[in-house]
Short mmCIF file of C-alpha atoms in Angstrom, two decimals:
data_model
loop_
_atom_site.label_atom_id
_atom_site.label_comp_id
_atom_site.label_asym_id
_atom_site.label_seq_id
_atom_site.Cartn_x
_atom_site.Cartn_y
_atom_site.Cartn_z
CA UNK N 3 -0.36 -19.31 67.88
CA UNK N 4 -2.42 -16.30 66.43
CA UNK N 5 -3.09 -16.17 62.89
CA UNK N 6 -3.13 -19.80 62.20
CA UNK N 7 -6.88 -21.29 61.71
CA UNK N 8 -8.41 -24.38 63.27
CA UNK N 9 -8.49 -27.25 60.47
CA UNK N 10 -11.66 -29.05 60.43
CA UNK N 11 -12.05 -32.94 60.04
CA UNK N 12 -14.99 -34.97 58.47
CA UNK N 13 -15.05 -32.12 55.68
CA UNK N 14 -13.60 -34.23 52.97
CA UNK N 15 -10.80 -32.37 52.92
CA UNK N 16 -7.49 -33.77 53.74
CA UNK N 17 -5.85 -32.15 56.81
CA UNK N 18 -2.14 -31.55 55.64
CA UNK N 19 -4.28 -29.87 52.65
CA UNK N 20 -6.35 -28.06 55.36
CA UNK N 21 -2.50 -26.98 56.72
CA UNK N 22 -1.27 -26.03 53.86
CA UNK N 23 -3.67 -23.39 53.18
CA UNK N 24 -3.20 -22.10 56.37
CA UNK N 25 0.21 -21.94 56.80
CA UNK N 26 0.36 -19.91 52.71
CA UNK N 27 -1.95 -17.83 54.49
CA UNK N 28 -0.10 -16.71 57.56
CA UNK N 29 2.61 -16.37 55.16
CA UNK N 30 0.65 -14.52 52.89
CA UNK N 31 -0.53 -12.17 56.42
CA UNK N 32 3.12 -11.83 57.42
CA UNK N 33 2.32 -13.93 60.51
CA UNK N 34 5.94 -15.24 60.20
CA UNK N 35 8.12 -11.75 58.65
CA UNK N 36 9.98 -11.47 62.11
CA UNK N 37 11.74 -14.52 61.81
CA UNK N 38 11.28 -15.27 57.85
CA UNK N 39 10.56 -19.12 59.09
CA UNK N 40 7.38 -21.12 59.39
CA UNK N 41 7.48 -22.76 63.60
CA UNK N 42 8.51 -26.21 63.90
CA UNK N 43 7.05 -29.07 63.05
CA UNK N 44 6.50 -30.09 66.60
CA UNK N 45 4.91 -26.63 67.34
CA UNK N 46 2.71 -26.71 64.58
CA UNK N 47 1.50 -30.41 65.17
CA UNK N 48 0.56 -29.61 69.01
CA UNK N 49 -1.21 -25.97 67.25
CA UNK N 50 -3.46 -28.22 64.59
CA UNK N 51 -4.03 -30.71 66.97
CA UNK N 52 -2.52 -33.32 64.56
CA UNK N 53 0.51 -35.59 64.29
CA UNK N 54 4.20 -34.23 62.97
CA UNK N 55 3.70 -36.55 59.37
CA UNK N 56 0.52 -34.74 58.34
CA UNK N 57 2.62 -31.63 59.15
CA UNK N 58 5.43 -32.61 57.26
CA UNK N 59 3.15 -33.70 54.33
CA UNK N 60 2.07 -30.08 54.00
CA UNK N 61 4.77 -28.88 54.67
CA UNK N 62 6.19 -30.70 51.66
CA UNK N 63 3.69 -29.48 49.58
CA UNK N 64 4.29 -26.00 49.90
CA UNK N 65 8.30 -26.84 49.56
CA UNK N 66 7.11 -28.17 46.01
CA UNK N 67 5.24 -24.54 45.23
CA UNK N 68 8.14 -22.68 46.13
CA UNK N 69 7.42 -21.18 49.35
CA UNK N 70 9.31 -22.82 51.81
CA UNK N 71 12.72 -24.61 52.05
CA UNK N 72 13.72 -26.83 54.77
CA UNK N 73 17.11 -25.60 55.94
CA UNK N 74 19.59 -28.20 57.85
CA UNK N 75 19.87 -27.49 61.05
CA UNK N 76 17.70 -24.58 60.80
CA UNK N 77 14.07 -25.12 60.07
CA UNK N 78 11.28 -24.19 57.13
CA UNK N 79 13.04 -20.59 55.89
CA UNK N 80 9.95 -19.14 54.41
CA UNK N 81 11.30 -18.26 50.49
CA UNK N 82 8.63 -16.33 49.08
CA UNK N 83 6.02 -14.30 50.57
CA UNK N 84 5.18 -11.68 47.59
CA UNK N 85 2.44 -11.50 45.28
CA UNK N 86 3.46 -10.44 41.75
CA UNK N 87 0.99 -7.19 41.10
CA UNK N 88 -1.30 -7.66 38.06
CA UNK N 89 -3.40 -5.04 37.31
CA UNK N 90 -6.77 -4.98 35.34
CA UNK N 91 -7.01 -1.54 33.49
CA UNK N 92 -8.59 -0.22 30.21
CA UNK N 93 -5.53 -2.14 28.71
CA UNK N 94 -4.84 -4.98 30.25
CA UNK N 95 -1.66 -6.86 29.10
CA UNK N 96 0.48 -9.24 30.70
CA UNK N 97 3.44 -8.28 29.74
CA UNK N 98 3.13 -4.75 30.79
CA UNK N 99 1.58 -5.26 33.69
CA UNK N 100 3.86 -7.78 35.34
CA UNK N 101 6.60 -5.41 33.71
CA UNK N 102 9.99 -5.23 35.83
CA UNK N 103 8.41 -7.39 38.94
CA UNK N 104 9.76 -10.13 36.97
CA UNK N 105 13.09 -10.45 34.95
CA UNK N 106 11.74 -13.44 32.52
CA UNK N 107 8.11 -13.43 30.98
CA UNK N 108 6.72 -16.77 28.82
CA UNK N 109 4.09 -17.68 26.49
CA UNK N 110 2.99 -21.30 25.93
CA UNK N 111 0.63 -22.42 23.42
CA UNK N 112 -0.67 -25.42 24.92
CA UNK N 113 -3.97 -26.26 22.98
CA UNK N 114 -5.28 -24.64 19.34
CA UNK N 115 -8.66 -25.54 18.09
CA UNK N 116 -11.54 -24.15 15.55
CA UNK N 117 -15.17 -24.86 16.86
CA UNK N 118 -18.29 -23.88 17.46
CA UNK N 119 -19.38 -21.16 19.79
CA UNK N 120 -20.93 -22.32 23.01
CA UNK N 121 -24.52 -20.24 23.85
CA UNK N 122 -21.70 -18.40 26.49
CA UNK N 123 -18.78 -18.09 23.74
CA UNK N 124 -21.33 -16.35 21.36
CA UNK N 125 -22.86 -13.94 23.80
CA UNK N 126 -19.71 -12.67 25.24
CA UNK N 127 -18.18 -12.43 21.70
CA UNK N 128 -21.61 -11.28 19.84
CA UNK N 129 -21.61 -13.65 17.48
CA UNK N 130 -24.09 -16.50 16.71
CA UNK N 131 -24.49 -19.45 18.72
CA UNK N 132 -22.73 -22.32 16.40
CA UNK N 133 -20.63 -19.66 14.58
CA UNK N 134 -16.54 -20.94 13.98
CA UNK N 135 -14.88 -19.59 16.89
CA UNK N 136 -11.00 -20.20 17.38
CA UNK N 137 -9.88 -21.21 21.19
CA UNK N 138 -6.61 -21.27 22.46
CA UNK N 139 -5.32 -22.65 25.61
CA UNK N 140 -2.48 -20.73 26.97
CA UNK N 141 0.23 -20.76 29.96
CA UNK N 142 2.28 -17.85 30.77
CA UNK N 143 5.27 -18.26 33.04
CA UNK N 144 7.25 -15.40 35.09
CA UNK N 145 10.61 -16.20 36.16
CA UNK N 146 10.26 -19.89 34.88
CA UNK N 147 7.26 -20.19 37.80
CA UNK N 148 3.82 -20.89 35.57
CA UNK N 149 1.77 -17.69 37.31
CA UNK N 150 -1.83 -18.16 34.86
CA UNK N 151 -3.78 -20.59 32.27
CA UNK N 152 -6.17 -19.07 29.96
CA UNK N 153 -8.50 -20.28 27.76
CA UNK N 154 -9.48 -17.85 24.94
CA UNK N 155 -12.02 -17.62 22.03
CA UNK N 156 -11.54 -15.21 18.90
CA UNK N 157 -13.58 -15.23 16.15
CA UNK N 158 -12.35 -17.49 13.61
CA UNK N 159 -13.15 -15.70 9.94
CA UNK N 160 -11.60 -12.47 11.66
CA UNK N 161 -8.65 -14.28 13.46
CA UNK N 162 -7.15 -16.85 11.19
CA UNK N 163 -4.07 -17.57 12.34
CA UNK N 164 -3.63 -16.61 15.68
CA UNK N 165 -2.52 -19.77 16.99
CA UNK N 166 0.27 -19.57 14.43
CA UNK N 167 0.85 -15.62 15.63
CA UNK N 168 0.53 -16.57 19.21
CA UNK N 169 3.74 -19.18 19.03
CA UNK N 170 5.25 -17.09 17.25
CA UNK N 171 5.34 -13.96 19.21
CA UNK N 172 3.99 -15.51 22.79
CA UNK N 173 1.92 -12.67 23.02
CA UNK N 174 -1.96 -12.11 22.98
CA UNK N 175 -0.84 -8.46 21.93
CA UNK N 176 1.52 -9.00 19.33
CA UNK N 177 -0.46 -11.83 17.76
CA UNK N 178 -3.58 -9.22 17.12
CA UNK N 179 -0.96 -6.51 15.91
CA UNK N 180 -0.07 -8.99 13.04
CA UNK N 181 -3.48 -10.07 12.03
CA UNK N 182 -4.20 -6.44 11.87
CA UNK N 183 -6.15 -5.25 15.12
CA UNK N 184 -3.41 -2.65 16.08
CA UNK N 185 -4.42 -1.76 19.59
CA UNK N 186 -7.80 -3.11 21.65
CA UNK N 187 -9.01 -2.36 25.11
CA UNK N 188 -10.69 -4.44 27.85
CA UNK N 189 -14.39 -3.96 28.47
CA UNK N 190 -15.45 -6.55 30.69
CA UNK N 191 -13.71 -8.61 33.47
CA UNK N 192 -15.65 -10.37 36.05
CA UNK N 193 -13.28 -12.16 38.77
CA UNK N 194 -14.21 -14.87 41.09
CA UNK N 195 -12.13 -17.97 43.18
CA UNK N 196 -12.28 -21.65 43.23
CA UNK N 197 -10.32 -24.67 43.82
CA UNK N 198 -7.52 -25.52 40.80
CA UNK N 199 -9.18 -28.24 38.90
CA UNK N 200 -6.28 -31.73 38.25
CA UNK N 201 -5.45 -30.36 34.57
CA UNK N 202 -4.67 -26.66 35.95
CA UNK N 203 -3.00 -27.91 39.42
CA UNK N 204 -0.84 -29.94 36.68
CA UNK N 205 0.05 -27.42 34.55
CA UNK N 206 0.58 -24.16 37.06
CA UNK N 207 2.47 -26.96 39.45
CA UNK N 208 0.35 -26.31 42.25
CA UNK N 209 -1.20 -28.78 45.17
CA UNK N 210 -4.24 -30.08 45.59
CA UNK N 211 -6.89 -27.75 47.54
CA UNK N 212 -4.72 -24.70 45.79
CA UNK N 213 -7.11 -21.56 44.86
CA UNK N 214 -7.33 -20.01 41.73
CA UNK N 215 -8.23 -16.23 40.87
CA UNK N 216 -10.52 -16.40 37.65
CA UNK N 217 -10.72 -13.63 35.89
CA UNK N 218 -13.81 -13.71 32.55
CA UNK N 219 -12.60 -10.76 29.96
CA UNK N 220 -14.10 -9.46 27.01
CA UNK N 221 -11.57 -7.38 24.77
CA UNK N 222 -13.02 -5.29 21.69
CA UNK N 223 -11.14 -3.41 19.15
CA UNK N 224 -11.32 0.74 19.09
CA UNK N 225 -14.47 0.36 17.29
CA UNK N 226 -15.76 -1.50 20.40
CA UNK N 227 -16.44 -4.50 18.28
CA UNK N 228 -15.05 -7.80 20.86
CA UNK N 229 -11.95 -9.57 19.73
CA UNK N 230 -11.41 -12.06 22.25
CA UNK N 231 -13.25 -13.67 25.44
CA UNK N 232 -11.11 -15.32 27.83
CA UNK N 233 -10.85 -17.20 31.14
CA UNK N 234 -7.46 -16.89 32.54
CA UNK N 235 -6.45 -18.67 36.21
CA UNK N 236 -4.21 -17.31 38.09
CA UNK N 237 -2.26 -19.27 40.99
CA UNK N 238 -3.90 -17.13 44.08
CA UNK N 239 -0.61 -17.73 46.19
CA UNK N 240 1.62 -15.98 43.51
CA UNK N 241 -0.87 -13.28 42.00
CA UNK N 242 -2.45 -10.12 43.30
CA UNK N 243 -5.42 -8.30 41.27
CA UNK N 244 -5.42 -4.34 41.38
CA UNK N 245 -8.23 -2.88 39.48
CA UNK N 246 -7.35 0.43 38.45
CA UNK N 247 -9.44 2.68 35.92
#
């Protein structure tokens, strides 16, 4: 069947994993939009050269991520194929930028601590290596479905309080706005991919082997002075980057 890749063995990588991540990304390619299901498990077995329980397994997983549903009597109905849009502009907000592509937007404050800044933490935020640097650990959720984790540093004689703000208001945006820093822009975002690490699979309910879309940002106020570094993952399979300027 075109548009399905080979899985490999003896790569250390489970093969209903290997599946998995094939069939999201046939889905994902619209391999399967005619008929809106994935094949059978029979089909796909005899296709990846495997037996119809390691199809089933990943079949299961993706069922647990929201992308399929087995149907009685009918098959795997594919239930979600699109991306939610989120763009990276001069103002980047998540909020705004999911906007009406989703009717229910959440911010979780997971983790709050005051530390030192890591050689990394102090160069992205321009402060001294050692220097009190708040980090937060953050989920947002859109539609109920967790969609990114971030982990952000501000610095801490500036920002005290945020944490507070941040429960508060479950917004990045509206937690600056009440510690005074009115508006702020976004000057640097580098974006790579990886594999989900166990605490992120956990908390964005993904499966193992999932991919992650990391995007490293460095916001500054109007002066151009940086207000926040972050590292935010986003599941790959529900998020879409468009860089705009």
């Amino acid at each position: 069947m075109a548009g399905l890749k080979q899985v490999q063995r003896q790569t250390g990588v489970a093969l209903w994993r290997q599946i998995a991540d094939r069939i999201r990304e046939a889905i994902g390619n619209g391999v399967y939009d005619e008929t809106r299901m994935v094949p059978p498990e029979t089909v796909l077995a005899l296709q990846f050269g495997v037996n119809r329980h390691t199809v089933r397994s990943a079949l299961a997983a993706l069922a647990q991520e929201g992308i399929v549903r087995a149907v009685q009597g009918r098959g795997t109905l594919i239930e979600r194929k699109q991306r939610l849009n989120f763009p990276i502009t001069r103002r980047t907000r998540f909020t705004a930028g999911i906007g009406d592509q989703a009717r229910e937007t959440r911010g979780l404050l997971l983790d709050e601590a005051q530390e030192e800044a890591s050689a990394e933490v102090a160069r992205w935020l321009g402060v001294k290596q050692g220097e009190q640097v708040i980090r937060l650990e953050t989920l947002r959720h859109a539609d109920r479905r967790p969609v990114s984790k971030a982990t952000s540093w501000f610095p801490s004689e500036r920002f005290a309080g945020i944490g507070e703000a941040y429960r508060k208001h479950e917004s990045i945006t509206k937690a600056f706005a009440e510690l005074g820093v009115a508006d702020y822009v976004r000057a640097t975002t580098e974006v790579t991919a990886a594999h989900a690490g166990t605490a992120d699979l956990a908390d964005l309910e993904l499966t193992p082997g999932a991919i992650l879309l990391i995007a490293k940002a460095m916001n500054t106020d109007l002066d151009g002075v940086p207000v926040q570094y972050s590292i935010s993952r986003f599941a790959a399979d529900r998020v879409q980057f468009t860089i705009e300027n």
